[in-house]
Short mmCIF file of C-alpha atoms in Angstrom, two decimals:
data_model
loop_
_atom_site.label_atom_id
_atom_site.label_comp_id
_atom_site.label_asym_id
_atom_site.label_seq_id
_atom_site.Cartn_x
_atom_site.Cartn_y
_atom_site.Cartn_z
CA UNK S 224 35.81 -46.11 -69.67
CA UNK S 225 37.01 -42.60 -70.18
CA UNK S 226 38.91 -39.82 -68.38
CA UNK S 227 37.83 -36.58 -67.82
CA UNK S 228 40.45 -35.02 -70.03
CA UNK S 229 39.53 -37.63 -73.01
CA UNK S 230 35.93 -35.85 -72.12
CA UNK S 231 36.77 -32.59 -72.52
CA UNK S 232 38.25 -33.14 -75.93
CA UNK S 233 35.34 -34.89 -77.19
CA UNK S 234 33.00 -32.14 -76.08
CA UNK S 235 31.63 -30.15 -78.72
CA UNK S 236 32.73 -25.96 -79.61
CA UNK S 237 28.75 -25.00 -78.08
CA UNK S 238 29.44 -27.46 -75.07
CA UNK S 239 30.13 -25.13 -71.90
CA UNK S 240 29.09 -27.68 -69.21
CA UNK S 241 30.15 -31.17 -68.44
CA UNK S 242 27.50 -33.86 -68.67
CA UNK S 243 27.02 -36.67 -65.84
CA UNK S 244 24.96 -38.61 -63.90
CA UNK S 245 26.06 -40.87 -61.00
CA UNK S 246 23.62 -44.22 -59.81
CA UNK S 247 24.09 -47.89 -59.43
CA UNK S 248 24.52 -49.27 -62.94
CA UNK S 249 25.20 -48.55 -66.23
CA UNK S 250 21.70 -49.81 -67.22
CA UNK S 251 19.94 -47.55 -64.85
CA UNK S 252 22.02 -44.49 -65.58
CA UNK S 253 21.29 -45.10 -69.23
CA UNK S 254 17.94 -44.97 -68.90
CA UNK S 255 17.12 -41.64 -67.23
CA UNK S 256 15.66 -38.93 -68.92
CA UNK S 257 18.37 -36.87 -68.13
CA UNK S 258 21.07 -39.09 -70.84
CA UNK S 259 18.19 -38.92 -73.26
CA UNK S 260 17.09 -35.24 -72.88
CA UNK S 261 21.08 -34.70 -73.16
CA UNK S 262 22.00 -36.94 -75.64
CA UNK S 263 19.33 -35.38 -78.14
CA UNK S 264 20.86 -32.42 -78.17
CA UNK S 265 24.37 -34.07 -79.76
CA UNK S 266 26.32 -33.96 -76.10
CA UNK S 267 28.06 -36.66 -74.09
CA UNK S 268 27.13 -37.87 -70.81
CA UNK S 269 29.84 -39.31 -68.23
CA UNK S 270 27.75 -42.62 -66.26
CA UNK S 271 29.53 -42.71 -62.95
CA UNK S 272 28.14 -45.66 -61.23
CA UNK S 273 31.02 -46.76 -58.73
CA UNK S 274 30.52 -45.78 -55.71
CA UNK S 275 33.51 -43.69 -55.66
CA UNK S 276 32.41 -41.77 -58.05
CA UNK S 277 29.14 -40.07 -56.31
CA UNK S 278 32.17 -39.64 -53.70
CA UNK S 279 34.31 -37.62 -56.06
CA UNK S 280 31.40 -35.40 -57.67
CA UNK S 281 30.39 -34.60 -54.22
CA UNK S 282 33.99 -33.79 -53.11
CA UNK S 283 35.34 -31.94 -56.08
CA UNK S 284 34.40 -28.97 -57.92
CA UNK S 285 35.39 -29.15 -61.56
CA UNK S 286 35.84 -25.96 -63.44
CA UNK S 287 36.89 -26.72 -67.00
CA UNK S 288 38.22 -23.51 -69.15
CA UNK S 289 38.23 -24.39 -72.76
CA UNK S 290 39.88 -22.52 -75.58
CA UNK S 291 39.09 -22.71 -78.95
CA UNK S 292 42.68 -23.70 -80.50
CA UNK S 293 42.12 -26.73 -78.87
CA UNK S 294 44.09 -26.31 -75.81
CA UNK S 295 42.02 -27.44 -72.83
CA UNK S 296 43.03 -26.95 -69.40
CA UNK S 297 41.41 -28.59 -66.36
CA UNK S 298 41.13 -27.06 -62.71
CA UNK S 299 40.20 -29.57 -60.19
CA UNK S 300 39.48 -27.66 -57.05
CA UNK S 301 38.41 -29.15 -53.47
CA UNK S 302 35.06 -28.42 -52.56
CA UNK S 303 32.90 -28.66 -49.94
#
């Protein structure tokens, strides 16, 4: 388990977007072609498979801003 924060300063310096997929269990979520297309190219891929999760992704809108001194600030913004 992870937090989006511990994310962010895990991605890599050519990383502008945050990786995730949301579905009913860590096995099936593993196994998309999505993780693997993803995962090839050296990036990280959140698995949210609670069902508050799908919740939250559809809820939020997540704008991350990163800097390259390694400062990283997250904006977590309602959507709709």
């Amino acid at each position: 388990m992870t937090s989006l924060a511990d994310y962010v300063t895990r991605m890599k310096d050519n990383q502008k977007d945050i990786y995730y997929i949301t579905g009913e269990s860590k096995d099936q979520v593993a196994n998309s072609a999505f993780v693997e297309r993803v995962t090839k190219r050296g990036f990280e891929v959140l698995y949210m498979v609670e069902p508050i999760d799908e919740y939250c992704v559809q809820q939020l809108k997540v704008r991350v801003q990163i800097q390259r001194a390694l400062r990283f600030s997250i904006y977590v913004l309602a959507g709709k």
